[in-house]
Short mmCIF file of C-alpha atoms in Angstrom, two decimals:
data_model
loop_
_atom_site.label_atom_id
_atom_site.label_comp_id
_atom_site.label_asym_id
_atom_site.label_seq_id
_atom_site.Cartn_x
_atom_site.Cartn_y
_atom_site.Cartn_z
CA MET A 1 18.04 -15.01 13.38
CA ARG A 2 16.62 -17.40 15.97
CA ALA A 3 12.98 -16.40 15.56
CA PRO A 4 12.09 -19.09 12.99
CA ASP A 5 13.58 -21.83 15.19
CA ILE A 6 11.72 -20.51 18.24
CA TYR A 7 8.46 -20.28 16.28
CA GLU A 8 8.88 -23.84 15.02
CA GLY A 9 9.91 -25.40 18.32
CA SER A 10 7.64 -23.73 20.84
CA PRO A 11 3.95 -24.45 21.45
CA THR A 12 1.61 -22.39 19.28
CA PRO A 13 0.00 -20.31 22.09
CA VAL A 14 3.45 -19.34 23.37
CA THR A 15 4.54 -18.47 19.84
CA ALA A 16 1.46 -16.29 19.34
CA PHE A 17 2.09 -14.49 22.61
CA LEU A 18 5.78 -13.96 21.82
CA SER A 19 4.85 -12.72 18.38
CA ILE A 20 2.44 -10.05 19.59
CA ALA A 21 3.31 -8.91 23.13
CA PRO A 22 6.87 -7.64 22.57
CA LYS A 23 5.85 -5.62 19.52
CA ILE A 24 2.99 -3.96 21.40
CA SER A 25 5.27 -3.23 24.36
CA ILE A 26 8.11 -1.83 22.27
CA SER A 27 5.73 0.25 20.17
CA ALA A 28 4.06 1.67 23.27
CA ASN A 29 7.38 2.60 24.84
CA MET A 30 8.76 4.07 21.64
CA SER A 31 5.56 6.06 21.14
CA ARG A 32 5.97 7.52 24.62
CA VAL A 33 9.51 8.54 23.74
CA SER A 34 8.28 10.09 20.50
CA ILE A 35 5.42 11.97 22.16
CA TYR A 36 7.22 13.24 25.27
CA GLY A 37 10.68 13.66 23.85
CA SER A 38 12.27 14.40 20.57
CA TYR A 39 15.09 12.85 18.67
CA GLY A 40 17.37 14.34 16.08
CA ALA A 41 17.80 13.70 12.40
CA THR A 42 20.65 11.24 12.99
CA LEU A 43 18.54 9.00 15.19
CA GLN A 44 15.69 9.24 12.70
CA GLN A 45 18.02 8.08 9.92
CA ILE A 46 19.09 5.12 12.07
CA PHE A 47 15.42 4.20 12.58
CA PHE A 48 14.82 4.47 8.83
CA PHE A 49 17.78 2.19 8.12
CA CYS A 50 16.66 -0.37 10.73
CA SER A 51 13.16 -0.31 9.27
CA ILE A 52 14.44 -0.91 5.75
CA ALA A 53 16.79 -3.67 6.90
CA SER A 54 14.02 -5.44 8.79
CA MET A 55 11.62 -5.28 5.86
CA ILE A 56 14.22 -6.61 3.41
CA LEU A 57 15.40 -9.39 5.73
CA GLY A 58 11.85 -10.51 6.49
CA ALA A 59 10.83 -10.60 2.82
CA LEU A 60 13.90 -12.33 1.44
CA ALA A 61 14.38 -14.89 4.20
CA ALA A 62 10.74 -16.04 4.04
CA MET A 63 11.08 -17.10 0.42
CA ALA A 64 13.24 -20.13 1.23
CA GLN A 65 11.02 -21.61 3.96
CA THR A 66 9.12 -24.87 3.60
CA LYS A 67 7.30 -25.25 6.94
CA VAL A 68 4.13 -23.37 7.90
CA LYS A 69 5.34 -21.57 11.05
CA ARG A 70 8.70 -20.38 9.73
CA PRO A 71 7.33 -17.87 7.17
CA LEU A 72 5.22 -16.44 9.99
CA ALA A 73 8.45 -15.75 11.88
CA HIS A 74 9.97 -13.98 8.90
CA SER A 75 6.74 -12.09 8.37
CA SER A 76 7.01 -10.98 11.97
CA ILE A 77 10.50 -9.66 11.29
CA GLY A 78 9.24 -7.79 8.24
CA HIS A 79 6.25 -6.37 10.09
CA VAL A 80 8.56 -4.93 12.75
CA GLY A 81 10.07 -2.90 9.92
CA TYR A 82 6.67 -1.80 8.66
CA ILE A 83 5.54 -0.79 12.14
CA ARG A 84 8.85 0.94 12.83
CA THR A 85 8.15 3.06 9.76
CA GLY A 86 5.35 4.80 11.64
CA PHE A 87 7.56 5.44 14.64
CA SER A 88 10.49 6.60 12.53
CA CYS A 89 8.53 9.54 11.17
CA GLY A 90 8.23 11.18 14.57
CA THR A 91 4.91 12.79 13.62
CA ILE A 92 1.38 12.41 14.90
CA GLU A 93 0.40 10.75 11.62
CA GLY A 94 3.26 8.30 12.08
CA ILE A 95 2.13 7.41 15.60
CA GLN A 96 -1.47 7.02 14.43
CA SER A 97 -0.39 4.74 11.60
CA LEU A 98 1.77 2.80 14.06
CA LEU A 99 -1.23 2.21 16.34
CA ILE A 100 -3.39 1.14 13.42
CA GLY A 101 -0.60 -1.14 12.18
CA ILE A 102 -0.10 -2.74 15.59
CA PHE A 103 -3.82 -3.39 16.03
CA ILE A 104 -4.20 -4.93 12.58
CA TYR A 105 -0.98 -6.94 12.94
CA ALA A 106 -2.11 -8.31 16.31
CA SER A 107 -5.48 -9.28 14.85
CA MET A 108 -3.89 -11.04 11.87
CA THR A 109 -1.39 -12.85 14.08
CA ILE A 110 -4.05 -14.07 16.50
CA ASP A 111 -6.03 -15.36 13.53
CA ALA A 112 -3.00 -17.08 11.96
CA PHE A 113 -1.94 -18.75 15.19
CA ALA A 114 -5.50 -19.85 15.89
CA ILE A 115 -5.51 -21.69 12.57
CA VAL A 116 -2.04 -23.30 12.92
CA PRO A 117 -3.15 -25.82 15.61
CA ALA A 118 -6.06 -26.83 13.38
CA LEU A 119 -3.56 -27.35 10.56
CA ARG A 120 -1.39 -29.52 12.80
CA GLN A 121 -4.41 -31.71 13.63
CA THR A 122 -4.96 -32.33 9.92
CA ARG A 123 -1.28 -33.25 9.54
CA VAL A 124 -0.32 -30.07 7.71
CA LYS A 125 3.27 -29.24 8.62
CA TYR A 126 4.76 -28.10 5.33
CA ILE A 127 3.59 -25.39 2.98
CA ALA A 128 3.24 -27.98 0.21
CA ASP A 129 0.63 -29.78 2.34
CA LEU A 130 -1.67 -26.75 2.20
CA GLY A 131 -2.82 -27.74 -1.31
CA ALA A 132 -5.00 -30.52 0.06
CA LEU A 133 -6.43 -28.36 2.84
CA ALA A 134 -9.18 -26.97 0.60
CA LYS A 135 -10.57 -30.49 0.19
CA THR A 136 -10.17 -31.65 3.78
CA ASN A 137 -11.10 -28.45 5.65
CA PRO A 138 -12.38 -25.68 3.35
CA ILE A 139 -13.29 -23.24 6.16
CA SER A 140 -9.73 -23.33 7.55
CA ALA A 141 -8.34 -23.02 4.03
CA ILE A 142 -10.41 -19.92 3.27
CA THR A 143 -9.68 -18.33 6.65
CA PHE A 144 -5.95 -19.04 6.40
CA SER A 145 -5.86 -17.72 2.81
CA ILE A 146 -7.57 -14.47 3.77
CA THR A 147 -5.19 -14.05 6.71
CA MET A 148 -2.12 -14.64 4.54
CA PHE A 149 -3.43 -12.26 1.86
CA SER A 150 -3.92 -9.67 4.58
CA TYR A 151 -0.35 -10.25 5.82
CA ALA A 152 0.85 -9.68 2.27
CA GLY A 153 -1.10 -6.44 1.96
CA ILE A 154 -3.54 -7.40 -0.78
CA PRO A 155 -6.30 -4.80 -1.22
CA PRO A 156 -9.00 -4.38 0.21
CA LEU A 157 -7.96 -6.40 3.28
CA ALA A 158 -6.88 -4.89 6.59
CA GLY A 159 -3.17 -5.56 6.04
CA PHE A 160 -3.27 -3.39 2.92
CA ARG A 161 -4.86 -0.53 4.84
CA SER A 162 -2.26 -0.86 7.58
CA LYS A 163 0.64 -0.67 5.15
CA PHE A 164 -1.07 2.12 3.23
CA TYR A 165 -1.31 4.30 6.35
CA LEU A 166 2.29 3.50 7.33
CA PHE A 167 3.70 4.30 3.89
CA PHE A 168 1.55 7.42 3.59
CA ALA A 169 2.95 8.61 6.93
CA ALA A 170 6.48 7.90 5.65
CA LEU A 171 5.85 9.99 2.55
CA GLY A 172 4.34 12.74 4.72
CA CYS A 173 7.51 13.04 6.80
CA GLY A 174 9.82 13.11 3.79
CA ALA A 175 11.03 9.50 3.83
CA TYR A 176 10.72 9.15 0.06
CA PHE A 177 13.02 6.12 -0.06
CA LEU A 178 11.39 4.24 2.82
CA ALA A 179 7.88 3.96 1.34
CA PRO A 180 8.94 2.49 -2.04
CA VAL A 181 11.23 0.01 -0.29
CA GLY A 182 8.27 -1.00 1.87
CA VAL A 183 6.08 -1.49 -1.19
CA VAL A 184 8.75 -3.57 -2.96
CA THR A 185 9.37 -5.76 0.08
CA SER A 186 5.63 -6.21 0.48
CA VAL A 187 5.45 -7.44 -3.13
CA ILE A 188 8.45 -9.75 -2.57
CA GLY A 189 6.83 -11.09 0.60
CA ARG A 190 3.75 -12.16 -1.33
#
C-alpha cells in the first residue's frame, strides 16, 4: 500500500534499487526452498492465491494514477504476482520461467528508471505531460514507449515472452485458473 508513495517520494536511483533488489533476493531464496525442499498442496494454493491477488491489485490500482512514477509502483506489485506464478508451480519449468521473468523485469525496470530522471528534467511529472514528449525529446519518448509496452506484455517484446513462459509454466503444473487471470490482469494493466 505504501509502495506508490515511496516510489514518488524517494530519489530515482533509490527507487530503482528498491524495485529490483528485493524481488531478486526473494526469488533466489524461494527458488532455493523450492529446489532443496518441497511444499504441500496447501502451501501451493496459498502461493497461487497470493499471486492472483498481487496481479489483480497491481492492475486495478494502476488505472487511477496520474503521476509517472506511481504506475511503476503498481506495475511492480503486479509483476511480483507474475513472478510468483513461476515459483508457485514448484517445477523446474516454473523456476526457469521465474529466472527469465526476473531477468527481463530487472532489465525493463532499469530502463524505465533510467528514463524517469530525463523526464523530470523536461518537466514531465504527470502522465498527461507525456503527450508533448514526442516533440521535445523523441528518443526518450520512443524508448519509454517500448519499455512500457514491454511491461504490458505486448508481443514481440521481452515482457510478452516473460509472461508467456510464466503462464505456460502455470498451465504445465495444472494451475488452469492462474494463467487466465494473469492474461486478464495483463490486459487490464495495459
